[in-house]
JSON list of N, CA and C in Angstrom, two decimals:
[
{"chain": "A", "resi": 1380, "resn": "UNK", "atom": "N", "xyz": [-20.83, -66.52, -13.66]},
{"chain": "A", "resi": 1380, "resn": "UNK", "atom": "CA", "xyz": [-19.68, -66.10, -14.42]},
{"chain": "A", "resi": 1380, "resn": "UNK", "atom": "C", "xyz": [-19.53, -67.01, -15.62]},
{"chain": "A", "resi": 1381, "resn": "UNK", "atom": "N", "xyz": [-19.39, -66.42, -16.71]},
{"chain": "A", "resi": 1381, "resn": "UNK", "atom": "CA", "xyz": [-19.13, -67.54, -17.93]},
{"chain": "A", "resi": 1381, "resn": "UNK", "atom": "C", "xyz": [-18.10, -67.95, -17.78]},
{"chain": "A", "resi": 1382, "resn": "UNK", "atom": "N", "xyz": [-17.13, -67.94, -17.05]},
{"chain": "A", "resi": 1382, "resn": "UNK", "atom": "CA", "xyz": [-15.97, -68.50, -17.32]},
{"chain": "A", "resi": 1382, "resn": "UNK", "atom": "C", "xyz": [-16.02, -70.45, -16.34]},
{"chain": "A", "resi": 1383, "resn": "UNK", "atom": "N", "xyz": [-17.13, -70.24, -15.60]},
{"chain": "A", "resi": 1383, "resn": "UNK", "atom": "CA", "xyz": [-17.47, -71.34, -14.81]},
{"chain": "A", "resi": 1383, "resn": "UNK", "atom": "C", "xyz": [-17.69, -72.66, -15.80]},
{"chain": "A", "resi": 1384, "resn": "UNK", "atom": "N", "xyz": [-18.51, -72.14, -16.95]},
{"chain": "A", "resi": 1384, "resn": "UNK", "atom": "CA", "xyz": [-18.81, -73.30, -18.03]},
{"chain": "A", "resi": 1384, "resn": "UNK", "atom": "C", "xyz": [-18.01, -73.55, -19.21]},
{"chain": "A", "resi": 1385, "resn": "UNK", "atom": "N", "xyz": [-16.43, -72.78, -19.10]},
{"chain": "A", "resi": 1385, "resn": "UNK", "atom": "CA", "xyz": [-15.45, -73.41, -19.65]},
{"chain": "A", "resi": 1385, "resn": "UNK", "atom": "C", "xyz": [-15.76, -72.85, -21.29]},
{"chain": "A", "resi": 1386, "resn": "UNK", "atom": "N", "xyz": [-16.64, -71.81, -21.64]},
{"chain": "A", "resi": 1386, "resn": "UNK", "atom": "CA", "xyz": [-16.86, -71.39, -22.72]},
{"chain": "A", "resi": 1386, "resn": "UNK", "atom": "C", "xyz": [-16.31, -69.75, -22.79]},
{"chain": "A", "resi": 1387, "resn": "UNK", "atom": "N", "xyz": [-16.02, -69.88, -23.52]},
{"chain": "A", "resi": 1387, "resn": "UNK", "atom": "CA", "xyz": [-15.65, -67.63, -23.68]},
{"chain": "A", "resi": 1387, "resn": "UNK", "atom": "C", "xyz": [-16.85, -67.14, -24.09]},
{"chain": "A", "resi": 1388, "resn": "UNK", "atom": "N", "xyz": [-17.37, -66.45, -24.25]},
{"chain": "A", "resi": 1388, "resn": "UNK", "atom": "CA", "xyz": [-18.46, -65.03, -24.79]},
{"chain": "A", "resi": 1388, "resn": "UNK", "atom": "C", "xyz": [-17.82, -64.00, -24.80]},
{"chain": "A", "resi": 1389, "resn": "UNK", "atom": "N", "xyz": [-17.91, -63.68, -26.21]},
{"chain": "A", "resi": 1389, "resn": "UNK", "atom": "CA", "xyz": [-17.55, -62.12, -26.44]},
{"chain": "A", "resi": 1389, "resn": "UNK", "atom": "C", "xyz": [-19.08, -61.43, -26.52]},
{"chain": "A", "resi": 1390, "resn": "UNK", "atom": "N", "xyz": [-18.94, -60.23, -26.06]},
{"chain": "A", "resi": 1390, "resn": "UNK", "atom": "CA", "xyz": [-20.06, -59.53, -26.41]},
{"chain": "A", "resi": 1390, "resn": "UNK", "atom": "C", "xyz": [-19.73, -57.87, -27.09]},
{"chain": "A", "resi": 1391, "resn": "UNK", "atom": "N", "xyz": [-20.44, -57.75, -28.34]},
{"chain": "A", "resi": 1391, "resn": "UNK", "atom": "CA", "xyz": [-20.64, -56.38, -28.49]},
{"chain": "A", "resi": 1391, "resn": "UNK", "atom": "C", "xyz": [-21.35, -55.40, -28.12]},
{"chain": "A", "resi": 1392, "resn": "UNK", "atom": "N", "xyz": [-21.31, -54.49, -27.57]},
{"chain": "A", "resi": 1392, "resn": "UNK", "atom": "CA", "xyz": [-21.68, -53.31, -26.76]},
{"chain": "A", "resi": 1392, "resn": "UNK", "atom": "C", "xyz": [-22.30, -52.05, -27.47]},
{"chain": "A", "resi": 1393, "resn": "UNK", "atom": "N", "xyz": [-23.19, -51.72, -27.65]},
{"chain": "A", "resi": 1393, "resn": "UNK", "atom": "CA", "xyz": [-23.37, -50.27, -27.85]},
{"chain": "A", "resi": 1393, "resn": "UNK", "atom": "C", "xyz": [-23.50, -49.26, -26.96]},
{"chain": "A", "resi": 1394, "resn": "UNK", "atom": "N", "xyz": [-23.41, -48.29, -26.49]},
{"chain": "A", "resi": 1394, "resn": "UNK", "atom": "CA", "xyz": [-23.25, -47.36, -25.19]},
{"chain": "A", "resi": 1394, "resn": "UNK", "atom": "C", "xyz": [-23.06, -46.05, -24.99]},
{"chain": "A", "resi": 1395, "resn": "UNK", "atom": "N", "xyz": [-23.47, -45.32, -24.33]},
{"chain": "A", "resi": 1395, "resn": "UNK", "atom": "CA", "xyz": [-23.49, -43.83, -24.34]},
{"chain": "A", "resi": 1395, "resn": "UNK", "atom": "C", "xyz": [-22.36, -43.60, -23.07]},
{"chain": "A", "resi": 1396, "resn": "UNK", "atom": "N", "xyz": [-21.28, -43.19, -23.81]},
{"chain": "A", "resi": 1396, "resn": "UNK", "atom": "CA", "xyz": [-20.39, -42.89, -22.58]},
{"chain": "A", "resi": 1396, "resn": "UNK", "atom": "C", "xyz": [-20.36, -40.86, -22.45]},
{"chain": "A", "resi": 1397, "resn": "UNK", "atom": "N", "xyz": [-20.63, -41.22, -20.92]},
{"chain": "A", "resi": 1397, "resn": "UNK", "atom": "CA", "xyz": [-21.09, -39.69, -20.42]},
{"chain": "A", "resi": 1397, "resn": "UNK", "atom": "C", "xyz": [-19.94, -39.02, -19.84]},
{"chain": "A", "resi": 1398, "resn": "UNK", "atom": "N", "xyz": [-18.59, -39.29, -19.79]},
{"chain": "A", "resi": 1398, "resn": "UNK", "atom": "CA", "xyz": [-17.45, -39.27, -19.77]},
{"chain": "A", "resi": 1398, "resn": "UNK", "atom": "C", "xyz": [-16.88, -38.49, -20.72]},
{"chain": "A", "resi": 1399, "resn": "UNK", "atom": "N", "xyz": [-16.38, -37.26, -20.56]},
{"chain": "A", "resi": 1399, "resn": "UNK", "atom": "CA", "xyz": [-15.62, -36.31, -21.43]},
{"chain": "A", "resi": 1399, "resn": "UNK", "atom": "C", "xyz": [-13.77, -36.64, -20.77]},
{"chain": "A", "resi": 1400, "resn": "UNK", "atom": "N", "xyz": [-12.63, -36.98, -21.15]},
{"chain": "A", "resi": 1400, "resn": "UNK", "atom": "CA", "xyz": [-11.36, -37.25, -20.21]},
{"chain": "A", "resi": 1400, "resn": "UNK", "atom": "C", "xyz": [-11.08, -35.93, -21.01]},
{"chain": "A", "resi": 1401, "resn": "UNK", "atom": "N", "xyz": [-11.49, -35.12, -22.45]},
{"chain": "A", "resi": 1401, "resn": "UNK", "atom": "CA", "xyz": [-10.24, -34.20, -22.80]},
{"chain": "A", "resi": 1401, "resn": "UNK", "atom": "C", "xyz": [-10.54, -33.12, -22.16]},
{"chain": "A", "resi": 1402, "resn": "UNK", "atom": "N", "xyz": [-11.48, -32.41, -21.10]},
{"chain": "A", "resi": 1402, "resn": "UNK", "atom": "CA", "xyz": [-11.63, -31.34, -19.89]},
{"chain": "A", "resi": 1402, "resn": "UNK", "atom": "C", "xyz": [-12.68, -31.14, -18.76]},
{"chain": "A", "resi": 1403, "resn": "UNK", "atom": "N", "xyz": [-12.30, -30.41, -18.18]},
{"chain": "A", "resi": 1403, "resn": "UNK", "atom": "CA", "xyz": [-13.21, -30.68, -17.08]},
{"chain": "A", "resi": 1403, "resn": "UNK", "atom": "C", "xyz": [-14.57, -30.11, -17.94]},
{"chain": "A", "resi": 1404, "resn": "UNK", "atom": "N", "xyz": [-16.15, -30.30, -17.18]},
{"chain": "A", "resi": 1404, "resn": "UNK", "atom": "CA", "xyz": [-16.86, -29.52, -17.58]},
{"chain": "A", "resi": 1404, "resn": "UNK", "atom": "C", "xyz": [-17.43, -29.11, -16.36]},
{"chain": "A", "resi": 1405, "resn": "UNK", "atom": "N", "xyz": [-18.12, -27.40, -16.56]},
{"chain": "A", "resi": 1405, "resn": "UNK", "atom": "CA", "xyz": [-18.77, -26.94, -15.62]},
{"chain": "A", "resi": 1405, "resn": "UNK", "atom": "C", "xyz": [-20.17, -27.54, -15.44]},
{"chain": "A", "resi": 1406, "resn": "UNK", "atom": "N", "xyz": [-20.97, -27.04, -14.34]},
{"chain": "A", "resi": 1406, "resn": "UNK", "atom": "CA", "xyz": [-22.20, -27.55, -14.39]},
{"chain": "A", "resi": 1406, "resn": "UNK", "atom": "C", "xyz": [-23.41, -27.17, -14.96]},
{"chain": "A", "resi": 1407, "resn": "UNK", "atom": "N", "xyz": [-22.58, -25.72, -15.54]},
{"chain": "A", "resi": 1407, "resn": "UNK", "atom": "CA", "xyz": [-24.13, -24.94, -16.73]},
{"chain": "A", "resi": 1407, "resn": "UNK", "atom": "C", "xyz": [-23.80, -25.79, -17.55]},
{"chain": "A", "resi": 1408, "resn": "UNK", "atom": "N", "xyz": [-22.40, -26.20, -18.41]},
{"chain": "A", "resi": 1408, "resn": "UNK", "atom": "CA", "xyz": [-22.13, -27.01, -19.34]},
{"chain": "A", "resi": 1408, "resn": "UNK", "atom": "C", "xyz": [-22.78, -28.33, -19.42]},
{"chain": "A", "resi": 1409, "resn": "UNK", "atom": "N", "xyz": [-22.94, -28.80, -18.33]},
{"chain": "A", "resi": 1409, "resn": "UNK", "atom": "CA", "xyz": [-23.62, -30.46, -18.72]},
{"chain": "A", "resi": 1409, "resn": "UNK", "atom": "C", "xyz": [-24.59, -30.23, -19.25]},
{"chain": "A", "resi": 1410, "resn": "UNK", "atom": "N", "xyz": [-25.56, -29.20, -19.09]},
{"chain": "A", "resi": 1410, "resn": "UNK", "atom": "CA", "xyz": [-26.78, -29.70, -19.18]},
{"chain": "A", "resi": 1410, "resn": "UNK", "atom": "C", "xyz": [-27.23, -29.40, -20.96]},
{"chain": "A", "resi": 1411, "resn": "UNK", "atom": "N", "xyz": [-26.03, -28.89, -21.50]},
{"chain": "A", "resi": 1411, "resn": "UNK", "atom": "CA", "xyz": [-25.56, -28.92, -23.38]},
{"chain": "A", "resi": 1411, "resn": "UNK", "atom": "C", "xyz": [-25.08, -30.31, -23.45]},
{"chain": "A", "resi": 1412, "resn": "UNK", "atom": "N", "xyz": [-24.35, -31.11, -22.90]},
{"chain": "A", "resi": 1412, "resn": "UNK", "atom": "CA", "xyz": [-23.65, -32.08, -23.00]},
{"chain": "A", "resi": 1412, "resn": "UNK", "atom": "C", "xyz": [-24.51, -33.23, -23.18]},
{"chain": "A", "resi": 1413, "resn": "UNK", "atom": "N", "xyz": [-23.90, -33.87, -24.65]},
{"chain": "A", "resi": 1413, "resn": "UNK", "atom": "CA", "xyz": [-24.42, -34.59, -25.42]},
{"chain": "A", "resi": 1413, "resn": "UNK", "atom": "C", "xyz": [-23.20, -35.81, -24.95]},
{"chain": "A", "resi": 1414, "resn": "UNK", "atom": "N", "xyz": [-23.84, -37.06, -24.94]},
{"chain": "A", "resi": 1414, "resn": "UNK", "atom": "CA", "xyz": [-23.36, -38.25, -24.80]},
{"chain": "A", "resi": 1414, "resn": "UNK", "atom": "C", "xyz": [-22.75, -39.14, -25.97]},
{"chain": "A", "resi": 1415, "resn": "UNK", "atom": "N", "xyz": [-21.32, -39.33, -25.61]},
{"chain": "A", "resi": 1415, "resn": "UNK", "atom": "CA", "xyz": [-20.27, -40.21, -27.11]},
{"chain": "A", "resi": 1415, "resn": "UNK", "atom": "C", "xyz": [-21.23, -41.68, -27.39]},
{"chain": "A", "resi": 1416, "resn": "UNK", "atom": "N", "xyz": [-21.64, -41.46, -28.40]},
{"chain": "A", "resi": 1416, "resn": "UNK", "atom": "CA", "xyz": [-21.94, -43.30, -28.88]},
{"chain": "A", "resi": 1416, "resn": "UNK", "atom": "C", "xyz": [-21.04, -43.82, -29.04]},
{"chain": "A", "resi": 1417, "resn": "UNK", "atom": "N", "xyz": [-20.31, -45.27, -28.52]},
{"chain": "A", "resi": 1417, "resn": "UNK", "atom": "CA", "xyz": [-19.84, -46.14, -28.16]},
{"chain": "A", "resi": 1417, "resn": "UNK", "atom": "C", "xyz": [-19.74, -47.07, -29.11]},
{"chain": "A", "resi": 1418, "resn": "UNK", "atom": "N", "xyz": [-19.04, -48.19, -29.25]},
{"chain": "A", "resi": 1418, "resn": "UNK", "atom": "CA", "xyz": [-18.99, -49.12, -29.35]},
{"chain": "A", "resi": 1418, "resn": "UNK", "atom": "C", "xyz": [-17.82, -50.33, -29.25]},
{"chain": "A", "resi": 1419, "resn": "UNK", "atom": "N", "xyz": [-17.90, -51.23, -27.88]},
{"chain": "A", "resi": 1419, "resn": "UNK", "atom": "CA", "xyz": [-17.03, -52.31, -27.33]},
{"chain": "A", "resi": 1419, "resn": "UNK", "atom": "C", "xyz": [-17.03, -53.50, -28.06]},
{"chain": "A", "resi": 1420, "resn": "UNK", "atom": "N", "xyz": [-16.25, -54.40, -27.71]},
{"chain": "A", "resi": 1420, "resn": "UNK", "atom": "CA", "xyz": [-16.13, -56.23, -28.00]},
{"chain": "A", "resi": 1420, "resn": "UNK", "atom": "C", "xyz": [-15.05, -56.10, -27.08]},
{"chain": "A", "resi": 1421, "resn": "UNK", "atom": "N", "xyz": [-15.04, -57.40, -26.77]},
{"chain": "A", "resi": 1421, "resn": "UNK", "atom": "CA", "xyz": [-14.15, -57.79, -25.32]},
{"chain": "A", "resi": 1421, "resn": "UNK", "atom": "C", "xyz": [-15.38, -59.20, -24.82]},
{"chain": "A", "resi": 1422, "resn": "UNK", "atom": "N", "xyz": [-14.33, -59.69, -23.93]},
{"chain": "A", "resi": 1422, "resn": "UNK", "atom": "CA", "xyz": [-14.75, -61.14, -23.29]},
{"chain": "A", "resi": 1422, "resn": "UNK", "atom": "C", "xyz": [-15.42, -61.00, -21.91]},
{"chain": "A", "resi": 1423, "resn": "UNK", "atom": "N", "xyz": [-16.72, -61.21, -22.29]},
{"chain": "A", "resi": 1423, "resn": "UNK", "atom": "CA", "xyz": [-17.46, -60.59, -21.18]},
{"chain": "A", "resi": 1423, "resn": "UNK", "atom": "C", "xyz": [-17.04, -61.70, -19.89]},
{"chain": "A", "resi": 1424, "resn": "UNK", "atom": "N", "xyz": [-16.65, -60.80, -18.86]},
{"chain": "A", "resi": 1424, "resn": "UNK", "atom": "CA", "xyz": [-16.25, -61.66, -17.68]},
{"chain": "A", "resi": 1424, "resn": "UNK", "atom": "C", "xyz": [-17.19, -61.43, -16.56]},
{"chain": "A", "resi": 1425, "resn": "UNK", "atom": "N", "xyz": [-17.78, -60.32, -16.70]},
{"chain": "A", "resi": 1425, "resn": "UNK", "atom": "CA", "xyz": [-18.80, -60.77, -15.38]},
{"chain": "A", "resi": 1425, "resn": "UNK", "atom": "C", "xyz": [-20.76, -59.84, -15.73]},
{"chain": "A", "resi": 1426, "resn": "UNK", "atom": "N", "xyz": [-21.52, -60.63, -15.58]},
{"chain": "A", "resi": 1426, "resn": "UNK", "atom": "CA", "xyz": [-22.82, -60.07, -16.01]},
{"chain": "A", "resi": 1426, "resn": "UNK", "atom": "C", "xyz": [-23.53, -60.05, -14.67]},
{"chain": "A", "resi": 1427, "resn": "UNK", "atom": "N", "xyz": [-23.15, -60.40, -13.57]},
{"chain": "A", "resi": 1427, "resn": "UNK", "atom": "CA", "xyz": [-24.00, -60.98, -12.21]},
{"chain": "A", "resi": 1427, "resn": "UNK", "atom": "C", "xyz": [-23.58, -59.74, -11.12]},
{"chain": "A", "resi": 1428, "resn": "UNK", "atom": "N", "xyz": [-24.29, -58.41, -11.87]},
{"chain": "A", "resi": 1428, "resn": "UNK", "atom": "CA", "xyz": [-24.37, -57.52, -10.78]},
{"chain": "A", "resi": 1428, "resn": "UNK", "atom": "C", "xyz": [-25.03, -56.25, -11.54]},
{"chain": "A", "resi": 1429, "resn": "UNK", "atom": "N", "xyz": [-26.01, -55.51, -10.64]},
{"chain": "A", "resi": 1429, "resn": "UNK", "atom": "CA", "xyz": [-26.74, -54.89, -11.03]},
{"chain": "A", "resi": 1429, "resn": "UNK", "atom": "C", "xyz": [-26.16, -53.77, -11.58]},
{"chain": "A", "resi": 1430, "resn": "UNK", "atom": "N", "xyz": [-25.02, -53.12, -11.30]},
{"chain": "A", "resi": 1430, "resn": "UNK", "atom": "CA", "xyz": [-24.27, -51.74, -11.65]},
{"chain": "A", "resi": 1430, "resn": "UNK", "atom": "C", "xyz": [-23.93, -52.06, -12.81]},
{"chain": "A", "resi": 1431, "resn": "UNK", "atom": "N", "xyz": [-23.27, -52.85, -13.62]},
{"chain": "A", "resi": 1431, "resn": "UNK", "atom": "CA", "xyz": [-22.66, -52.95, -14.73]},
{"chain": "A", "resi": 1431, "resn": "UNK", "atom": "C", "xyz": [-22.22, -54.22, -15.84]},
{"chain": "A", "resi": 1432, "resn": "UNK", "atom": "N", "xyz": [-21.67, -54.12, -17.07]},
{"chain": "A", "resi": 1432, "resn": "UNK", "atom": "CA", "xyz": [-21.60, -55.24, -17.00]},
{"chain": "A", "resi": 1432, "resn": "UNK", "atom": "C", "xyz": [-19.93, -55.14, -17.35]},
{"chain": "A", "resi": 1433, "resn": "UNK", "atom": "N", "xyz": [-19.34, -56.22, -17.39]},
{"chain": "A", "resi": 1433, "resn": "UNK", "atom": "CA", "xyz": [-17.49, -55.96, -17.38]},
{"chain": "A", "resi": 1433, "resn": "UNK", "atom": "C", "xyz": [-17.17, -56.81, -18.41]},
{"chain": "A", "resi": 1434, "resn": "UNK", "atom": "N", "xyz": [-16.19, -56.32, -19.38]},
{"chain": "A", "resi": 1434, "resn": "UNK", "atom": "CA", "xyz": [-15.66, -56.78, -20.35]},
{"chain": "A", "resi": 1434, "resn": "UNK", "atom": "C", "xyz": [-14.30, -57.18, -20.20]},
{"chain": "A", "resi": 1435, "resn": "UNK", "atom": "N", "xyz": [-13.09, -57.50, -20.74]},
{"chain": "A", "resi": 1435, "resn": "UNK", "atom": "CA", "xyz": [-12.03, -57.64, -20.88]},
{"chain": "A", "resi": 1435, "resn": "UNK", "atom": "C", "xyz": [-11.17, -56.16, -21.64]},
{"chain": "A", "resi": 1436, "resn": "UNK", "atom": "N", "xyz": [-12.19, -55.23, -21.45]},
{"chain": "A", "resi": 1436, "resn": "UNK", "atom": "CA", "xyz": [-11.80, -53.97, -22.45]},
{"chain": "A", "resi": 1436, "resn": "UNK", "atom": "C", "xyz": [-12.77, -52.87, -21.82]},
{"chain": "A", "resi": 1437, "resn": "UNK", "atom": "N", "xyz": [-13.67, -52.81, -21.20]},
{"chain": "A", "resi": 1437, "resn": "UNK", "atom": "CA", "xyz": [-14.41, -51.64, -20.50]},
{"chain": "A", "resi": 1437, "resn": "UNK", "atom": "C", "xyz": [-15.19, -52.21, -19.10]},
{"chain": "A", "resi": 1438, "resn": "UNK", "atom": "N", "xyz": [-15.65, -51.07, -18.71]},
{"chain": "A", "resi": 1438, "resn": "UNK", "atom": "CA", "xyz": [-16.52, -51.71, -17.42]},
{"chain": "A", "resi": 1438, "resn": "UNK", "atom": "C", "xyz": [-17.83, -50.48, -17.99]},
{"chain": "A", "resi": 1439, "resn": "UNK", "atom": "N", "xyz": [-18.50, -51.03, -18.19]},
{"chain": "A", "resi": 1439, "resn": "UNK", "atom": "CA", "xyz": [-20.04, -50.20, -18.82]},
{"chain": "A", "resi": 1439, "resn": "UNK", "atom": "C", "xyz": [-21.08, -50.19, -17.82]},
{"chain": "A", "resi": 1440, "resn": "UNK", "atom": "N", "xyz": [-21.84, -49.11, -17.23]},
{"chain": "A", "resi": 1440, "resn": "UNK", "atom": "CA", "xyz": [-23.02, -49.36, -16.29]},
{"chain": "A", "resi": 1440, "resn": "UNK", "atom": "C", "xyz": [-23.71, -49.96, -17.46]},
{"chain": "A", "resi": 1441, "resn": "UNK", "atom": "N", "xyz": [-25.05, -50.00, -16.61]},
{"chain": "A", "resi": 1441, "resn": "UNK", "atom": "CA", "xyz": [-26.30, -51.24, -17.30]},
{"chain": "A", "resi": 1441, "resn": "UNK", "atom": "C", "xyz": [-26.92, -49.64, -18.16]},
{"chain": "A", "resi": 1442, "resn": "UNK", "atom": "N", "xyz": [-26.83, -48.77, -16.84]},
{"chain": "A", "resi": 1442, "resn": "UNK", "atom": "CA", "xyz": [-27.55, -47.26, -17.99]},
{"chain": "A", "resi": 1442, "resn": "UNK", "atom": "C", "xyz": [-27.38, -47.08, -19.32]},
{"chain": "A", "resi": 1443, "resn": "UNK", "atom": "N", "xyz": [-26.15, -46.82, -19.32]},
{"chain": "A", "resi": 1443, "resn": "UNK", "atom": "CA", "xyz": [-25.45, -46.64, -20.61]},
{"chain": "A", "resi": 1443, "resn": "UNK", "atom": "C", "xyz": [-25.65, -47.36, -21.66]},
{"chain": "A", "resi": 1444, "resn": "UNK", "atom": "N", "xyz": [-26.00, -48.53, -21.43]},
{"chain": "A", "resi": 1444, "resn": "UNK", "atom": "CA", "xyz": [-26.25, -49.94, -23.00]},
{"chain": "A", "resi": 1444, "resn": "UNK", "atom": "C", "xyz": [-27.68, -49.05, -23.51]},
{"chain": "A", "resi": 1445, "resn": "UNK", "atom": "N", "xyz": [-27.17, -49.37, -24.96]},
{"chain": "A", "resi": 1445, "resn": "UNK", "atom": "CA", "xyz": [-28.21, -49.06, -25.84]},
{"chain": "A", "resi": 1445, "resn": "UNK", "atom": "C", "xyz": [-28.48, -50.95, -26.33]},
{"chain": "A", "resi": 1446, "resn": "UNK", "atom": "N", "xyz": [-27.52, -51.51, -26.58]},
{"chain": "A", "resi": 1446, "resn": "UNK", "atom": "CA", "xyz": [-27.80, -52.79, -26.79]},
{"chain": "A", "resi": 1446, "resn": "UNK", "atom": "C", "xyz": [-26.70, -53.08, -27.29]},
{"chain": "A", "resi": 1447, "resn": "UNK", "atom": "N", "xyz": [-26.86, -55.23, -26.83]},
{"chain": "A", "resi": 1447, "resn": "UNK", "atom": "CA", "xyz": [-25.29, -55.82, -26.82]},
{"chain": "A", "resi": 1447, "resn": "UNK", "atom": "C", "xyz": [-25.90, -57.22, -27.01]},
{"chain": "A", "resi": 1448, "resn": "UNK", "atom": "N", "xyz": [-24.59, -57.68, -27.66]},
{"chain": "A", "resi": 1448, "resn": "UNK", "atom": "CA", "xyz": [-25.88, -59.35, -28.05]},
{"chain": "A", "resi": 1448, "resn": "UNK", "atom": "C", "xyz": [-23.80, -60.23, -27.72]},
{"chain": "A", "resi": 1449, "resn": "UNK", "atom": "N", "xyz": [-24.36, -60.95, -27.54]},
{"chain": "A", "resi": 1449, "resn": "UNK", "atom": "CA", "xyz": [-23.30, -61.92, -26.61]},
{"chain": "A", "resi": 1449, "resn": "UNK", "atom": "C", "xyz": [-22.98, -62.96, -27.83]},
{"chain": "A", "resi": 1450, "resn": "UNK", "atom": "N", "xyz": [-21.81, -63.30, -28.09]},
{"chain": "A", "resi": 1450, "resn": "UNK", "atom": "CA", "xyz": [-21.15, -64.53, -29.49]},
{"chain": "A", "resi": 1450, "resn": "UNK", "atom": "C", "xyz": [-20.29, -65.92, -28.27]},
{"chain": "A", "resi": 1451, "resn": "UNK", "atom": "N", "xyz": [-20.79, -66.86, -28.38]},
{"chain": "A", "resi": 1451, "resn": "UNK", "atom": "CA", "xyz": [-19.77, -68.07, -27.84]},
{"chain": "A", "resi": 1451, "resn": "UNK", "atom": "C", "xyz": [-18.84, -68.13, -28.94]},
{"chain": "A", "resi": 1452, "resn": "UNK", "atom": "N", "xyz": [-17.86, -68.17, -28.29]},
{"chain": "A", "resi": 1452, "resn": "UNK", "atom": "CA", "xyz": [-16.39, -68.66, -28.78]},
{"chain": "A", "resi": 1452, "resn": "UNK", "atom": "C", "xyz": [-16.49, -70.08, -28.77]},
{"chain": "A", "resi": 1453, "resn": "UNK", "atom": "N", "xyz": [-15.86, -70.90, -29.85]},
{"chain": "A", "resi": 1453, "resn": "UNK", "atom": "CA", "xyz": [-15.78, -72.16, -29.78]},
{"chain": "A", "resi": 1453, "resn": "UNK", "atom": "C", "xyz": [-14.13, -72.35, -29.77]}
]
């Protein structure tokens, strides 16, 4: 956990969220269904698990990253 070494990390996120909240979709529909490009910052609080990684602002699977590069806070 970064928070063990007394430093913050923010990280920015790029990500394909496969998540529609404005309706349901059917299941002929997914397979049209195009994925939202993303993009997070938030204080990454936990990287030490294979499902995802967790921010202070999203919880992102590992699938979803297109790519994310990590900033120490001083």
């Amino acid at each position: 956990m970064v928070d063990s070494y007394n430093k913050r990390h923010i990280a920015e996120v790029v990500w394909h969220d496969l998540s529609d909240d404005s309706k349901e979709i059917s299941s002929h529909e997914v397979i049209e269904f195009l994925p939202t490009l993303k993009q997070s910052i938030g204080y990454v609080v936990s990287t030490d698990n294979d499902e995802c990684l967790i921010l202070s602002t999203e919880v992102i699977p590992w699938s979803s990253i297109i790519e994310w590069q990590e900033f120490e806070v001083h």
